[in-house]
Tab-separated table of C-alpha atoms in Angstrom:
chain	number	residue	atom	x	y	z
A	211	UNK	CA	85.086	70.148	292.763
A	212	UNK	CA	86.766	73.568	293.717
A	213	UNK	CA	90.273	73.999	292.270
A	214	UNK	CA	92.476	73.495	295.475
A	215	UNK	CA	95.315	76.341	294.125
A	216	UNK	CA	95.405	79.269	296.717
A	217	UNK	CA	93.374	82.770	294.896
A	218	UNK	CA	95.057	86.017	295.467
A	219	UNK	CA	94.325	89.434	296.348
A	220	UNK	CA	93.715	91.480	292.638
A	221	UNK	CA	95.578	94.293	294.495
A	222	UNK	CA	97.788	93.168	296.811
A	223	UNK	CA	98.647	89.469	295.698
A	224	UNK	CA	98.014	88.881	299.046
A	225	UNK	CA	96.404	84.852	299.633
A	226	UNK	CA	93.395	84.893	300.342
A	227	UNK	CA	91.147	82.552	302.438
A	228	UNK	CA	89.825	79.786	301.584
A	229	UNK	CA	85.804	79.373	300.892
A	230	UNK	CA	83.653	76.517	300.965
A	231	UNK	CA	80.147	78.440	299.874
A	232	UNK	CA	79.431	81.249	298.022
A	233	UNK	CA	81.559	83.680	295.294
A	234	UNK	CA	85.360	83.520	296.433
A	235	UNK	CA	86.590	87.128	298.028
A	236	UNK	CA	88.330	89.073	295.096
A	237	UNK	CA	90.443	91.025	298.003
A	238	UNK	CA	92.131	90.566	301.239
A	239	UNK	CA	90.552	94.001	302.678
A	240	UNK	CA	88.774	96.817	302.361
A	241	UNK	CA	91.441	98.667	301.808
A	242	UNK	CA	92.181	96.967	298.980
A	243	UNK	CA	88.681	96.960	297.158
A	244	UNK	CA	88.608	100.373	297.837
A	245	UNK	CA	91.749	100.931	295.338
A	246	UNK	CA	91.064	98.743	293.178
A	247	UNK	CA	87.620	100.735	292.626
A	248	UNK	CA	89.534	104.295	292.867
A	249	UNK	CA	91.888	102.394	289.662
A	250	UNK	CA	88.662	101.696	287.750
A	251	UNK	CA	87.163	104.934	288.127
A	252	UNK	CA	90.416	107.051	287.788
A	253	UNK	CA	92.550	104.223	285.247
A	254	UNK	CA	96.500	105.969	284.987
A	255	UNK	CA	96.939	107.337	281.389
A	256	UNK	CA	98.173	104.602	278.491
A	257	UNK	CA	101.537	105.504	277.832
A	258	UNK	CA	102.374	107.883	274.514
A	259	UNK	CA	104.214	105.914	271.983
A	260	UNK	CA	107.074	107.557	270.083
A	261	UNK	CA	105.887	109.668	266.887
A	262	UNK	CA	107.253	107.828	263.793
A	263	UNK	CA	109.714	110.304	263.178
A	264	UNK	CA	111.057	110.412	266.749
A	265	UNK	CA	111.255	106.773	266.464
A	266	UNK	CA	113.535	106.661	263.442
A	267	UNK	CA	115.427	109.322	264.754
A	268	UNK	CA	116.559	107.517	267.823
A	269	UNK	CA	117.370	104.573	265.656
A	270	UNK	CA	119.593	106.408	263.638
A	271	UNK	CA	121.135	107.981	266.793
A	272	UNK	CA	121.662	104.257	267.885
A	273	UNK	CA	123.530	102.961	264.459
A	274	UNK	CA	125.662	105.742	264.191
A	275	UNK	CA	126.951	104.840	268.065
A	276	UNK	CA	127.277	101.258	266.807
A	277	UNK	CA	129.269	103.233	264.247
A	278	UNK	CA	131.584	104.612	265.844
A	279	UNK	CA	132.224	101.978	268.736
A	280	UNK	CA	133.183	99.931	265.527
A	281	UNK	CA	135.303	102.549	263.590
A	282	UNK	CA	137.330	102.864	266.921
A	283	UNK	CA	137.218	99.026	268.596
A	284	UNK	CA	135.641	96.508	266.246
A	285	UNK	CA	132.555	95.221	266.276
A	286	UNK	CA	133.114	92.973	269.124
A	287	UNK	CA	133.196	95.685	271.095
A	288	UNK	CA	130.490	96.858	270.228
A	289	UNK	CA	127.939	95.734	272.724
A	290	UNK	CA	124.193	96.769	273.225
A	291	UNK	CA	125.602	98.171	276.551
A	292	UNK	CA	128.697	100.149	274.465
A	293	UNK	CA	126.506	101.225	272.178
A	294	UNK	CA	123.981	102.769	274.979
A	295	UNK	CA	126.728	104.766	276.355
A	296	UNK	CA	127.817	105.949	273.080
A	297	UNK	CA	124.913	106.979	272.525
A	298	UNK	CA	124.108	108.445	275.409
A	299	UNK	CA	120.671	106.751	276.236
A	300	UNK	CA	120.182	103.648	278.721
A	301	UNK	CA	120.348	100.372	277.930
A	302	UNK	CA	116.531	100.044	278.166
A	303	UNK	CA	116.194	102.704	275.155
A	304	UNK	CA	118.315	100.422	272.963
A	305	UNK	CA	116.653	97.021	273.914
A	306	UNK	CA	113.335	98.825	273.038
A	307	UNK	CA	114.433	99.558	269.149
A	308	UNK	CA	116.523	96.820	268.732
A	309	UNK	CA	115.471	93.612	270.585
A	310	UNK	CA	118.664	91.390	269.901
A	311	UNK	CA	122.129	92.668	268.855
A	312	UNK	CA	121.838	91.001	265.444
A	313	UNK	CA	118.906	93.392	264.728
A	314	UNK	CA	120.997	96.491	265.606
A	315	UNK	CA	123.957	95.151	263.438
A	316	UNK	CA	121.958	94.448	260.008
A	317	UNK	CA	119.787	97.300	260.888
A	318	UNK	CA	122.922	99.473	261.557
A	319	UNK	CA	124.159	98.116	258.290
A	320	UNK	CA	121.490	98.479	256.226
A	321	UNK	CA	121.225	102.570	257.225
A	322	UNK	CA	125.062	102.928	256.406
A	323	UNK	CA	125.136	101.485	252.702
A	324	UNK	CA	121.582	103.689	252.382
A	325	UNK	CA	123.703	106.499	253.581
A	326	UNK	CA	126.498	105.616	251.291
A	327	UNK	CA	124.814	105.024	247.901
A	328	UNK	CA	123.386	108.834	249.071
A	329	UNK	CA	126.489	110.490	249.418
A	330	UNK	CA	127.596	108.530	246.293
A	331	UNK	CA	125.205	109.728	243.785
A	332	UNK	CA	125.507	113.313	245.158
A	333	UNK	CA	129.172	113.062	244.377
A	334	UNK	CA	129.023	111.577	240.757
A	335	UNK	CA	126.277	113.988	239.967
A	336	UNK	CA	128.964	116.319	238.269
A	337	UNK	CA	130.232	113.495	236.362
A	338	UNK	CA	129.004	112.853	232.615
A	339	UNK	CA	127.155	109.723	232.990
A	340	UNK	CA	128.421	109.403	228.608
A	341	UNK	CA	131.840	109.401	229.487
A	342	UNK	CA	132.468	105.905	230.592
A	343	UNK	CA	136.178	106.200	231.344
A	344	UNK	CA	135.162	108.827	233.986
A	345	UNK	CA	132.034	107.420	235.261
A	346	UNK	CA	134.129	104.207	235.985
A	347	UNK	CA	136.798	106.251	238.070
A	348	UNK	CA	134.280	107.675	239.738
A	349	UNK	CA	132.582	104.349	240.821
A	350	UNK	CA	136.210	102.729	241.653
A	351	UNK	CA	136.676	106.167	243.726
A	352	UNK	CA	134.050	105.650	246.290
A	353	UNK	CA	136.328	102.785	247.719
A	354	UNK	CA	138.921	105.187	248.595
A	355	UNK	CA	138.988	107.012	251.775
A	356	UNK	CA	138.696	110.626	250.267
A	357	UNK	CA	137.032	112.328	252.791
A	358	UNK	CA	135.643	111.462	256.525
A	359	UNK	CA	132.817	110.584	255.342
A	360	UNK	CA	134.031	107.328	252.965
A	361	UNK	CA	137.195	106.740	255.714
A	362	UNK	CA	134.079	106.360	258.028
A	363	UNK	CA	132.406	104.341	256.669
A	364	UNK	CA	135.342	102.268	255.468
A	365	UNK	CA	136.632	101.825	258.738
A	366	UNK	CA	132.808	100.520	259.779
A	367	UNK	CA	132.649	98.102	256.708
A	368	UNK	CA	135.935	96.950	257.707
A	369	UNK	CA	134.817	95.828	260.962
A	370	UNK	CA	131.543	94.046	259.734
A	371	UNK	CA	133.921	92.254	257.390
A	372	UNK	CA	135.813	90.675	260.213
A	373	UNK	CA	132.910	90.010	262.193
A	374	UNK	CA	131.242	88.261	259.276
A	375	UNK	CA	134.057	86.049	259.333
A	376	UNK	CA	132.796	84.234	262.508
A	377	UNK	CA	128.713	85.675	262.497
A	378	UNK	CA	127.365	83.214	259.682
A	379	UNK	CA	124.139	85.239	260.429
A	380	UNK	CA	125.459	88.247	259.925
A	381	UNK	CA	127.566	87.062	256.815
A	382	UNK	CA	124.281	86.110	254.957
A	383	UNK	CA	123.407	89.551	255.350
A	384	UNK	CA	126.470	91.334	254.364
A	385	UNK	CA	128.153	88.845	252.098
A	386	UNK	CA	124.952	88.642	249.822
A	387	UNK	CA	125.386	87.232	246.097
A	388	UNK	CA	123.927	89.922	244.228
A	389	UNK	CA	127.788	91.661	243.831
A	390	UNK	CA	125.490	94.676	242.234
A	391	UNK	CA	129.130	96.624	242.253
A	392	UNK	CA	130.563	94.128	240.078
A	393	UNK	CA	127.390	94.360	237.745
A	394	UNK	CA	127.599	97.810	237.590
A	395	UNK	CA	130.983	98.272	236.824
A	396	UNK	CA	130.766	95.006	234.114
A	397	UNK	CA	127.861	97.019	232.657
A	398	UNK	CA	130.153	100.296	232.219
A	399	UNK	CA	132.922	98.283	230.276
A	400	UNK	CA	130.103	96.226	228.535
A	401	UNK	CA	128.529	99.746	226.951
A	402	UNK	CA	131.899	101.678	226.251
A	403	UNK	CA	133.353	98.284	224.292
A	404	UNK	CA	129.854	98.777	222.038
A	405	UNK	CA	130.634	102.358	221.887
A	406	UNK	CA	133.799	101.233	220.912
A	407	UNK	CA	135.799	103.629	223.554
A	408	UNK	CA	137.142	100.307	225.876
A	409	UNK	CA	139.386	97.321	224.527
A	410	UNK	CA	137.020	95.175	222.659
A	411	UNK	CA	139.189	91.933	224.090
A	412	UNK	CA	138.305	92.650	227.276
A	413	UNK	CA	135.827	90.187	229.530
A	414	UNK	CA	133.237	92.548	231.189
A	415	UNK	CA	132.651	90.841	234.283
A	416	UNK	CA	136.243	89.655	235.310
A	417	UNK	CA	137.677	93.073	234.683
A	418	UNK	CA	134.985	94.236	237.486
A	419	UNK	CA	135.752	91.346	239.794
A	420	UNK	CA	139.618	92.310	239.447
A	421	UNK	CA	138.704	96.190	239.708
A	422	UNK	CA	136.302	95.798	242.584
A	423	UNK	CA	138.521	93.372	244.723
A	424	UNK	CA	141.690	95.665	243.906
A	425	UNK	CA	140.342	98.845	245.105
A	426	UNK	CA	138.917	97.471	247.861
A	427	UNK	CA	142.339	96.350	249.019
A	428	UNK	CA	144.036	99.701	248.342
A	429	UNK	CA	141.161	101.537	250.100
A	430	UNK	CA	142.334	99.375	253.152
A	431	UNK	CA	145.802	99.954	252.474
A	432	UNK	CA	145.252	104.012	252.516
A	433	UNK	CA	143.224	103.401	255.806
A	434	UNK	CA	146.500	101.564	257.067
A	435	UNK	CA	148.983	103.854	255.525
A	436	UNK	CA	150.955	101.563	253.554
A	437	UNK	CA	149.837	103.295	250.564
A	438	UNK	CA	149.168	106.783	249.727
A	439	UNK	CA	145.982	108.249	247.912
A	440	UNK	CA	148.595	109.654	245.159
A	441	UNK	CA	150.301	106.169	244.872
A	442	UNK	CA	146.652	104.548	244.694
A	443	UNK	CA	144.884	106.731	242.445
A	444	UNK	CA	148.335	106.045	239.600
A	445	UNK	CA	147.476	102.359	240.073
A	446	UNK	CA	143.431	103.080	239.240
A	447	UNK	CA	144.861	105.290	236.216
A	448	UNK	CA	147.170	102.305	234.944
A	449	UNK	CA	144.143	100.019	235.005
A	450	UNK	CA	141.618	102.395	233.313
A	451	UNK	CA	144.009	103.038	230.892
A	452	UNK	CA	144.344	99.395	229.455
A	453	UNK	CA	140.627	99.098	229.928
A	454	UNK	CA	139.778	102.533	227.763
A	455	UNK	CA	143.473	102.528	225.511
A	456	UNK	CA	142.298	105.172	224.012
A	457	UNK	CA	143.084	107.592	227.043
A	458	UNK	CA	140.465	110.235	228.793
A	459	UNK	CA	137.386	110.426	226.576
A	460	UNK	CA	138.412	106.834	225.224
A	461	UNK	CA	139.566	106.053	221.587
């Protein structure tokens, strides 16, 4: 039995007539069948995808608009349409990296903390890695806003915080329970108290939680100006002090 839906034109979409005997027309016209034969002989071009590295270049164009629309307004501002015009590309352009706005936020994320750590170890490259008093400053310093580049990114972290506060999917991604800056700062205290230049009473791990959660909330208060970096960086001395009693160089 013939299948009763109505066949279309392959050009035109056009209906096409109904049959009873012999191979069903394919086109309404002539016309038509003569375009679709001047397609087969003369197909258009398949389009050019992006090179690899023009592709990860307009990513990172993308975050760092999703950057700064967060920096300035929060990250519920920051729409896939906010972010286009920051950028300066359409909409279309972002939808074709980043197919959902949770993408673009971990991936966004995920390219600033590889950005940080980089501008991190480039900084504490001067610093002797055997003196733990000042490798642990150092660590505790990257917290503060020193420079545009850490009150940048501060500013951004801050906003994913908030956000994370109400995005459980986006919490699991930035809230994860490694806490590898808690573990490396426990690990500093942990190798000076066997080199016997930090307090030997000391618990390793909740000195980091206390350090980590304390600087984070004076980098904040810097960012709000409630505190200065003068006033901030005497409270970071107080602590390192009772942690390494032995002063600069430890004991």
């Amino acid at each position: 039995m013939r299948d009763e839906k109505k066949a279309a034109c392959q050009v035109c979409r056009a209906p096409l007539p109904t049959v009873t005997r012999g191979r069903p027309p394919a086109y309404c016209s002539r016309g038509c069948q003569a375009r679709a034969y001047r397609r087969r002989k003369n197909p258009p071009p398949a389009p050019v995808a992006p090179e690899p590295g023009a592709r990860s270049s307009r990513r990172r164009e993308i975050s760092e608009a999703l950057w700064r629309v967060a920096a300035g307004r929060g990250l519920d501002a920051a729409s896939m349409r906010e972010v286009a015009a920051e950028a300066g590309v359409s909409l279309r352009v972002v939808q074709y990296h980043f197919d959902s706005k949770h993408r673009l936020l971990v991936s966004a994320l995920r390219l600033l903390n590889e950005d940080n750590e980089r501008h991190a170890r480039a900084r504490m490259a001067s610093v002797d890695p055997s003196d733990s008093r000042a490798l642990l400053g150092a660590i505790l310093g990257e917290f503060l806003p020193l420079d545009d580049q850490r009150r940048a990114a501060l500013r951004v972290l801050a906003a994913y915080y908030a956000r994370s506060l109400t995005d459980p999917a986006l919490a699991s991604v930035f809230l994860h329970d490694a806490q590898p800056i808690e573990q490396l700062v426990a690990g500093v205290i942990e190798r000076a108290q066997r080199e016997g230049t930090a307090a030997p009473g000391l618990d390793p791990r909740h000195e980091a939680d206390l350090l980590v959660a304390g600087i984070t909330g004076l980098g904040m208060d810097v960012l709000h100006g409630r505190r200065t970096v003068a006033e901030v960086r005497r409270a970071v001395d107080y602590h390192l002090d009772r942690v390494f009693p032995g002063g600069p160089g430890g004991a």
